[in-house]
Amino acid sequence: MKKILVLCTGNSCRSQMAEGLINHCFKDKHKAFSAGTNPAKLNPYAIKVMAEIGIDISKNISKHADVFNNEVFDIVITVCDNAKESCPVYFGKAVKYHWPFYDPAEAAGTEEEILKKFRDVRDEILEKLKKEL
């Protein structure tokens, strides 16, 4: 079983969705964790769009990447450019991937328009995981 860390800036949307998708869809091969370089509160839209596909991330909490200083990971995935630039080098020999996804937390408009952006990013993350993992 490979251990994966998914990093982004806030650990509130993209990395949380990726962690949930990996732990749900690839649980036989991988165990995922997520963190941020500047953690913020878990985004309620991320919780909602994940629940739509049967994945509960409502009890997840945003964590700082430093929490994992002494952990060894097989794979580290950054899902935003800021996290890539400030990605700690202490993840050593882990295979590193950089998959910059649009930040749905920046979405504006009606609730349905915002939810669509979150769904789009969730689905893009899942497709990327299916191709790469």
Short mmCIF file of C-alpha atoms in Angstrom, two decimals:
data_model
loop_
_atom_site.label_atom_id
_atom_site.label_comp_id
_atom_site.label_asym_id
_atom_site.label_seq_id
_atom_site.Cartn_x
_atom_site.Cartn_y
_atom_site.Cartn_z
CA MET A 1 0.00 0.00 0.00
CA LYS A 2 1.44 3.34 -1.07
CA LYS A 3 1.22 6.34 1.21
CA ILE A 4 0.24 9.59 -0.54
CA LEU A 5 0.31 13.20 0.65
CA VAL A 6 -1.72 15.77 -1.28
CA LEU A 7 -0.67 19.39 -0.75
CA CYS A 8 -2.25 22.72 -1.60
CA THR A 9 -2.26 26.13 -0.03
CA GLY A 10 -5.34 26.10 2.19
CA ASN A 11 -6.04 22.37 2.52
CA SER A 12 -9.67 23.39 2.26
CA CYS A 13 -10.84 22.20 -1.20
CA ARG A 14 -8.66 20.50 -3.81
CA SER A 15 -6.35 18.54 -1.52
CA GLN A 16 -9.25 17.49 0.69
CA MET A 17 -11.24 16.28 -2.31
CA ALA A 18 -8.21 14.40 -3.64
CA GLU A 19 -7.62 12.76 -0.26
CA GLY A 20 -11.25 11.66 -0.11
CA LEU A 21 -11.23 10.36 -3.67
CA ILE A 22 -8.02 8.37 -3.18
CA ASN A 23 -9.17 6.86 0.11
CA HIS A 24 -12.53 5.92 -1.38
CA CYS A 25 -11.75 4.91 -4.96
CA PHE A 26 -8.23 3.51 -4.55
CA LYS A 27 -8.37 2.23 -0.96
CA ASP A 28 -6.97 -1.18 -1.93
CA LYS A 29 -3.73 0.35 -3.26
CA HIS A 30 -3.26 3.71 -1.52
CA LYS A 31 -3.73 5.58 1.75
CA ALA A 32 -3.95 9.35 1.33
CA PHE A 33 -3.45 12.32 3.61
CA SER A 34 -3.68 16.02 2.85
CA ALA A 35 -2.20 19.23 4.18
CA GLY A 36 -1.67 22.85 3.30
CA THR A 37 1.10 25.40 3.35
CA ASN A 38 -1.33 27.92 4.87
CA PRO A 39 -4.31 25.87 6.12
CA ALA A 40 -7.80 27.35 6.17
CA LYS A 41 -11.20 26.04 7.18
CA LEU A 42 -12.62 23.12 5.18
CA ASN A 43 -14.81 24.55 2.45
CA PRO A 44 -18.52 23.59 2.77
CA TYR A 45 -18.89 23.35 -1.02
CA ALA A 46 -16.13 20.73 -1.11
CA ILE A 47 -17.99 18.76 1.56
CA LYS A 48 -21.23 19.04 -0.42
CA VAL A 49 -19.92 17.94 -3.82
CA MET A 50 -18.06 15.01 -2.29
CA ALA A 51 -21.22 13.91 -0.45
CA GLU A 52 -23.02 13.95 -3.81
CA ILE A 53 -20.83 11.03 -4.90
CA GLY A 54 -21.02 9.20 -1.58
CA ILE A 55 -17.77 10.39 0.01
CA ASP A 56 -17.96 12.02 3.44
CA ILE A 57 -15.14 14.47 4.14
CA SER A 58 -17.15 16.48 6.68
CA LYS A 59 -15.04 15.31 9.60
CA ASN A 60 -11.73 16.15 7.90
CA ILE A 61 -9.73 19.04 9.27
CA SER A 62 -7.25 21.31 7.53
CA LYS A 63 -3.68 20.58 8.58
CA HIS A 64 -0.36 22.30 8.06
CA ALA A 65 2.22 20.39 6.03
CA ASP A 66 4.56 20.55 9.03
CA VAL A 67 2.35 17.95 10.75
CA PHE A 68 3.92 15.42 8.39
CA ASN A 69 7.58 16.44 8.86
CA ASN A 70 8.56 13.03 10.22
CA GLU A 71 6.41 10.94 7.91
CA VAL A 72 7.63 9.00 4.90
CA PHE A 73 5.47 9.14 1.77
CA ASP A 74 5.72 7.21 -1.47
CA ILE A 75 4.01 9.97 -3.46
CA VAL A 76 3.54 13.71 -2.86
CA ILE A 77 1.06 15.51 -5.09
CA THR A 78 0.77 19.30 -5.22
CA VAL A 79 -2.52 20.53 -6.63
CA CYS A 80 -1.76 24.25 -6.85
CA ASP A 81 1.19 26.34 -7.97
CA ASN A 82 1.68 28.01 -4.60
CA ALA A 83 2.06 24.67 -2.83
CA LYS A 84 4.52 23.51 -5.48
CA GLU A 85 6.70 26.58 -4.93
CA SER A 86 6.66 26.21 -1.17
CA CYS A 87 6.60 22.41 -1.11
CA PRO A 88 8.97 21.33 1.61
CA VAL A 89 12.01 19.42 0.47
CA TYR A 90 11.80 17.09 3.46
CA PHE A 91 9.54 14.71 1.56
CA GLY A 92 12.79 13.19 0.37
CA LYS A 93 12.56 10.26 -2.00
CA ALA A 94 8.82 10.49 -2.58
CA VAL A 95 7.72 10.59 -6.20
CA LYS A 96 6.43 14.12 -6.72
CA TYR A 97 3.62 15.14 -9.03
CA HIS A 98 2.36 18.63 -9.74
CA TRP A 99 -1.22 18.80 -10.93
CA PRO A 100 -2.40 22.43 -10.82
CA PHE A 101 -6.19 22.49 -10.67
CA TYR A 102 -8.34 25.62 -10.70
CA ASP A 103 -9.14 26.79 -7.16
CA PRO A 104 -12.93 26.47 -6.86
CA ALA A 105 -12.84 28.57 -3.68
CA GLU A 106 -12.36 31.52 -6.06
CA ALA A 107 -15.63 30.78 -7.87
CA ALA A 108 -18.28 33.48 -7.87
CA GLY A 109 -21.90 33.59 -8.92
CA THR A 110 -25.02 31.81 -7.81
CA GLU A 111 -24.81 28.82 -5.51
CA GLU A 112 -25.42 26.53 -8.49
CA GLU A 113 -22.62 28.20 -10.49
CA ILE A 114 -20.23 27.80 -7.56
CA LEU A 115 -21.24 24.18 -7.06
CA LYS A 116 -20.62 23.53 -10.76
CA LYS A 117 -17.03 24.78 -10.41
CA PHE A 118 -16.51 22.50 -7.40
CA ARG A 119 -18.00 19.54 -9.27
CA ASP A 120 -15.83 20.24 -12.30
CA VAL A 121 -12.65 20.30 -10.19
CA ARG A 122 -13.71 17.19 -8.26
CA ASP A 123 -14.28 15.34 -11.53
CA GLU A 124 -10.99 16.58 -13.02
CA ILE A 125 -9.11 15.34 -9.94
CA LEU A 126 -10.78 11.95 -10.20
CA GLU A 127 -9.91 11.62 -13.89
CA LYS A 128 -6.29 12.53 -13.20
CA LEU A 129 -6.11 10.01 -10.37
CA LYS A 130 -7.54 7.28 -12.60
CA LYS A 131 -4.87 7.99 -15.23
CA GLU A 132 -1.90 8.33 -12.89
CA LEU A 133 -2.44 5.99 -9.94
#
